[in-house]
Amino acid sequence: IQLTQSPSFLSASVGDRVTITCRASQGVSSYLAWYQQKPGKAPKLLIFAASTLHSGVPSRFSGSESGTEFTLTISSLQPEDFATYYCQQLNTYPITFGQGTRLEIK
Amino acid sequence: QVQLVESGGGVVQPGGSLRLSCAASGFTFSSYGMHWVRQAPGKGLQWVAFIRYDGDEKYFADSVKGRFTVSRDNSKNTLFLQMNSLRPEDTSVYYCVKDRTLGATFGIGFDFWGQGTLVTVSS
């Protein structure tokens, strides 16, 4: 299953609301997760089952799904949110990741 | 707290072998599926392999199938990745990752990651 994220690069300011989209090439039910990765660090789980916030993740992060399209929304960007974000499908092996969305400070 | 500590990375020539280990602590290792995920320098994440909590079910990425094997020793809380016939394109940081879902083959997320170990395949 291929996952296509858009955009690949996003420039935004502190306080902005941003949305990242992940489109699956076929249905994945709700077996879709989102991760945040900062340079030189391991990824961190943000959202699982398409819309459930992982423990300890700020509530400004949210996820939604509509068919094979999934979105990650950050309601009000904070300085620590500038990172690369990946979606992942766990519905079918091989597990696949999107290509990533790099979020940078404008 | 959950800890996953990888070891065994290094520089190896094309065609060579390497065995990665991952020491797990802070959770009931024998109850969770485990994965290996890799990331080539400057590139995105690629899932590599999965092993079920009891070791009886395994899956591999097509790019490593037949060359890599995954195993676990639940008595020692340790995960392994045996990598044979290594190629330059296998050069990556390899992460040991815990599945969030207790006792399942199909989980819903990867909740803990190790710090990664770098494997470089070069002559």
CSV table of C-alpha atoms in Angstrom, one decimal:
chain,number,residue,atom,x,y,z
A,1,ILE,CA,0.0,0.0,0.0
A,2,GLN,CA,1.4,3.4,-1.1
A,3,LEU,CA,1.0,6.4,1.1
A,4,THR,CA,1.3,9.8,-0.5
A,5,GLN,CA,1.8,12.8,1.8
A,6,SER,CA,1.1,16.4,0.8
A,7,PRO,CA,2.7,18.8,1.0
A,8,SER,CA,6.3,17.4,1.1
A,9,PHE,CA,7.5,20.8,2.5
A,10,LEU,CA,5.6,23.3,4.5
A,11,SER,CA,6.7,26.7,5.8
A,12,ALA,CA,4.6,28.2,8.6
A,13,SER,CA,4.7,30.6,11.5
A,14,VAL,CA,4.2,30.1,15.2
A,15,GLY,CA,0.5,30.2,15.9
A,16,ASP,CA,-0.6,29.0,12.5
A,17,ARG,CA,-3.0,26.2,11.9
A,18,VAL,CA,-1.5,23.6,9.5
A,19,THR,CA,-2.9,20.5,7.9
A,20,ILE,CA,-0.9,17.6,6.4
A,21,THR,CA,-2.7,15.1,4.2
A,22,CYS,CA,-1.9,11.4,3.7
A,23,ARG,CA,-3.6,9.5,0.8
A,24,ALA,CA,-3.5,5.7,0.8
A,25,SER,CA,-3.5,3.8,-2.5
A,26,GLN,CA,-6.2,1.4,-1.1
A,27,GLY,CA,-8.2,1.1,2.0
A,28,VAL,CA,-6.4,0.8,5.4
A,29,SER,CA,-9.5,0.9,7.6
A,30,SER,CA,-8.3,3.1,10.5
A,31,TYR,CA,-4.9,1.5,10.8
A,32,LEU,CA,-3.2,4.8,10.2
A,33,ALA,CA,-0.7,6.4,12.5
A,34,TRP,CA,1.3,9.7,12.5
A,35,TYR,CA,4.8,10.3,13.8
A,36,GLN,CA,7.0,13.4,14.5
A,37,GLN,CA,10.7,13.2,14.0
A,38,LYS,CA,13.3,15.8,14.8
A,39,PRO,CA,16.8,15.8,13.4
A,40,GLY,CA,19.0,13.2,14.9
A,41,LYS,CA,16.2,11.7,17.0
A,42,ALA,CA,14.0,8.7,16.7
A,43,PRO,CA,10.4,9.3,15.6
A,44,LYS,CA,7.6,9.7,18.2
A,45,LEU,CA,4.1,8.4,17.9
A,46,LEU,CA,1.5,11.2,17.8
A,47,ILE,CA,-1.7,9.6,16.7
A,48,PHE,CA,-2.8,6.0,16.2
A,49,ALA,CA,-6.0,4.5,14.8
A,50,ALA,CA,-6.3,7.6,12.6
A,51,SER,CA,-7.6,9.9,15.3
A,52,THR,CA,-6.6,8.8,18.8
A,53,LEU,CA,-4.0,10.9,20.5
A,54,HIS,CA,-1.1,9.0,22.0
A,55,SER,CA,-0.4,9.5,25.7
A,56,GLY,CA,1.3,12.8,26.5
A,57,VAL,CA,0.8,14.4,23.0
A,58,PRO,CA,-0.6,17.9,23.2
A,59,SER,CA,-4.2,18.4,22.3
A,60,ARG,CA,-3.3,20.9,19.5
A,61,PHE,CA,-2.6,17.8,17.5
A,62,SER,CA,-5.5,16.0,15.9
A,63,GLY,CA,-6.2,13.4,13.2
A,64,SER,CA,-9.1,12.6,11.0
A,65,GLU,CA,-10.0,10.3,8.2
A,66,SER,CA,-12.3,10.3,5.2
A,67,GLY,CA,-12.1,7.1,3.1
A,68,THR,CA,-8.5,6.7,2.1
A,69,GLU,CA,-7.6,10.3,2.9
A,70,PHE,CA,-6.2,11.1,6.4
A,71,THR,CA,-5.2,14.4,7.8
A,72,LEU,CA,-3.0,15.6,10.7
A,73,THR,CA,-3.8,19.0,12.0
A,74,ILE,CA,-1.8,21.2,14.3
A,75,SER,CA,-4.2,23.8,15.6
A,76,SER,CA,-1.7,26.4,16.7
A,77,LEU,CA,2.0,25.8,15.9
A,78,GLN,CA,4.5,26.0,18.7
A,79,PRO,CA,8.2,26.3,18.2
A,80,GLU,CA,8.8,22.7,19.2
A,81,ASP,CA,6.5,21.5,16.4
A,82,PHE,CA,8.9,22.3,13.6
A,83,ALA,CA,9.9,18.8,12.5
A,84,THR,CA,9.2,16.1,9.9
A,85,TYR,CA,6.0,14.3,10.0
A,86,TYR,CA,5.2,10.8,8.7
A,87,CYS,CA,2.0,8.8,8.2
A,88,GLN,CA,2.1,5.0,8.4
A,89,GLN,CA,-0.4,2.3,7.5
A,90,LEU,CA,-0.5,-0.9,9.6
A,91,ASN,CA,-3.4,-2.5,7.9
A,92,THR,CA,-1.4,-4.8,5.6
A,93,TYR,CA,2.1,-6.1,5.6
A,94,PRO,CA,4.5,-4.8,4.4
A,95,ILE,CA,3.9,-1.8,6.7
A,96,THR,CA,4.5,1.4,4.8
A,97,PHE,CA,5.3,5.0,5.6
A,98,GLY,CA,4.5,8.2,3.7
A,99,GLN,CA,7.5,10.1,2.3
A,100,GLY,CA,7.4,12.7,5.0
A,101,THR,CA,6.4,16.3,5.4
A,102,ARG,CA,9.0,18.7,6.5
A,103,LEU,CA,7.6,21.6,8.5
A,104,GLU,CA,9.8,24.6,8.8
A,105,ILE,CA,9.6,28.0,10.4
A,106,LYS,CA,8.7,30.9,8.0
B,1,GLN,CA,10.2,3.3,31.9
B,2,VAL,CA,10.5,1.6,28.5
B,3,GLN,CA,14.0,1.4,27.1
B,4,LEU,CA,15.2,-0.1,23.8
B,5,VAL,CA,18.9,-0.1,23.3
B,6,GLU,CA,20.3,-1.2,20.0
B,7,SER,CA,23.8,-2.5,19.4
B,8,GLY,CA,25.9,-4.2,16.7
B,9,GLY,CA,26.0,-1.5,14.0
B,10,GLY,CA,29.2,-0.7,12.2
B,11,VAL,CA,30.9,-0.7,8.8
B,12,VAL,CA,30.7,-3.8,6.7
B,13,GLN,CA,31.8,-4.6,3.2
B,14,PRO,CA,29.2,-5.4,0.5
B,15,GLY,CA,28.2,-9.0,0.7
B,16,GLY,CA,29.0,-9.2,4.4
B,17,SER,CA,26.9,-9.9,7.4
B,18,LEU,CA,26.0,-8.1,10.6
B,19,ARG,CA,23.8,-9.0,13.6
B,20,LEU,CA,22.0,-6.3,15.4
B,21,SER,CA,20.7,-6.7,19.0
B,22,CYS,CA,18.1,-4.7,20.9
B,23,ALA,CA,17.9,-5.0,24.7
B,24,ALA,CA,14.4,-4.2,26.0
B,25,SER,CA,13.4,-3.2,29.5
B,26,GLY,CA,10.6,-1.5,31.3
B,27,PHE,CA,7.7,-3.6,29.8
B,28,THR,CA,6.7,-7.2,29.4
B,29,PHE,CA,8.8,-7.9,26.4
B,30,SER,CA,7.3,-11.4,25.8
B,31,SER,CA,3.8,-9.9,25.3
B,32,TYR,CA,4.5,-7.5,22.4
B,33,GLY,CA,5.3,-7.7,18.8
B,34,MET,CA,8.6,-6.0,17.8
B,35,HIS,CA,9.7,-4.3,14.6
B,36,TRP,CA,12.9,-3.1,12.9
B,37,VAL,CA,12.6,0.2,11.0
B,38,ARG,CA,15.5,1.8,9.1
B,39,GLN,CA,16.3,5.3,7.8
B,40,ALA,CA,18.9,5.9,5.2
B,41,PRO,CA,20.9,9.2,5.6
B,42,GLY,CA,18.7,12.1,4.8
B,43,LYS,CA,15.8,9.9,3.7
B,44,GLY,CA,12.5,8.7,5.1
B,45,LEU,CA,11.4,5.8,7.3
B,46,GLN,CA,11.3,2.3,5.9
B,47,TRP,CA,9.8,-0.6,7.8
B,48,VAL,CA,12.1,-3.7,7.7
B,49,ALA,CA,10.7,-6.6,9.7
B,50,PHE,CA,8.2,-7.7,12.4
B,51,ILE,CA,8.2,-10.6,14.8
B,52,ARG,CA,5.2,-11.6,16.9
B,53,TYR,CA,5.4,-11.7,20.7
B,54,ASP,CA,6.0,-15.5,20.7
B,55,GLY,CA,8.3,-15.5,17.6
B,56,ASP,CA,5.9,-17.7,15.6
B,57,GLU,CA,5.0,-15.1,13.0
B,58,LYS,CA,7.3,-12.9,11.0
B,59,TYR,CA,7.1,-10.5,8.1
B,60,PHE,CA,9.8,-8.7,6.0
B,61,ALA,CA,10.0,-5.9,3.6
B,62,ASP,CA,10.5,-7.1,0.0
B,63,SER,CA,13.9,-5.4,-0.2
B,64,VAL,CA,15.3,-7.6,2.6
B,65,LYS,CA,13.4,-10.8,2.2
B,66,GLY,CA,15.7,-13.8,1.9
B,67,ARG,CA,18.7,-11.8,3.3
B,68,PHE,CA,17.5,-10.7,6.7
B,69,THR,CA,16.1,-12.7,9.5
B,70,VAL,CA,14.5,-11.6,12.8
B,71,SER,CA,14.5,-13.5,16.1
B,72,ARG,CA,13.9,-12.9,19.7
B,73,ASP,CA,14.9,-14.3,23.1
B,74,ASN,CA,12.1,-13.7,25.5
B,75,SER,CA,14.1,-15.1,28.4
B,76,LYS,CA,16.7,-12.3,27.8
B,77,ASN,CA,14.3,-9.6,26.6
B,78,THR,CA,16.4,-9.2,23.5
B,79,LEU,CA,15.5,-8.7,19.8
B,80,PHE,CA,17.8,-9.6,17.0
B,81,LEU,CA,18.2,-8.7,13.3
B,82,GLN,CA,20.6,-10.9,11.3
B,83,MET,CA,21.6,-9.2,8.1
B,84,ASN,CA,23.3,-11.2,5.4
B,85,SER,CA,24.4,-10.4,1.8
B,86,LEU,CA,24.5,-6.7,2.7
B,87,ARG,CA,24.3,-4.1,0.0
B,88,PRO,CA,25.3,-0.4,-0.1
B,89,GLU,CA,21.6,0.5,-0.2
B,90,ASP,CA,21.2,-1.2,3.2
B,91,THR,CA,23.2,1.7,4.7
B,92,SER,CA,20.9,3.2,7.3
B,93,VAL,CA,20.2,3.9,11.0
B,94,TYR,CA,18.3,0.8,12.2
B,95,TYR,CA,15.7,1.3,14.9
B,96,CYS,CA,14.3,-1.3,17.3
B,97,VAL,CA,10.6,-0.5,17.8
B,98,LYS,CA,7.9,-1.8,20.1
B,99,ASP,CA,4.4,-2.3,18.8
B,100,ARG,CA,1.7,-0.6,20.9
B,101,THR,CA,-0.7,-3.5,20.7
B,102,LEU,CA,-0.5,-6.3,23.3
B,103,GLY,CA,-0.3,-9.7,21.7
B,104,ALA,CA,-1.3,-8.8,18.2
B,105,THR,CA,0.1,-9.3,14.7
B,106,PHE,CA,-1.7,-6.2,13.3
B,107,GLY,CA,-1.0,-3.3,15.6
B,108,ILE,CA,-2.1,0.3,15.6
B,109,GLY,CA,1.1,2.1,16.1
B,110,PHE,CA,4.8,2.0,17.2
B,111,ASP,CA,4.9,3.5,20.7
B,112,PHE,CA,8.5,3.2,21.7
B,113,TRP,CA,11.7,3.5,19.6
B,114,GLY,CA,15.3,2.9,20.4
B,115,GLN,CA,18.0,5.5,19.6
B,116,GLY,CA,19.1,3.6,16.5
B,117,THR,CA,22.3,2.0,15.4
B,118,LEU,CA,24.1,3.0,12.2
B,119,VAL,CA,25.0,0.3,9.6
B,120,THR,CA,27.3,1.4,6.8
B,121,VAL,CA,27.8,-0.9,3.9
B,122,SER,CA,30.9,0.2,2.0
B,123,SER,CA,34.1,-1.1,0.5
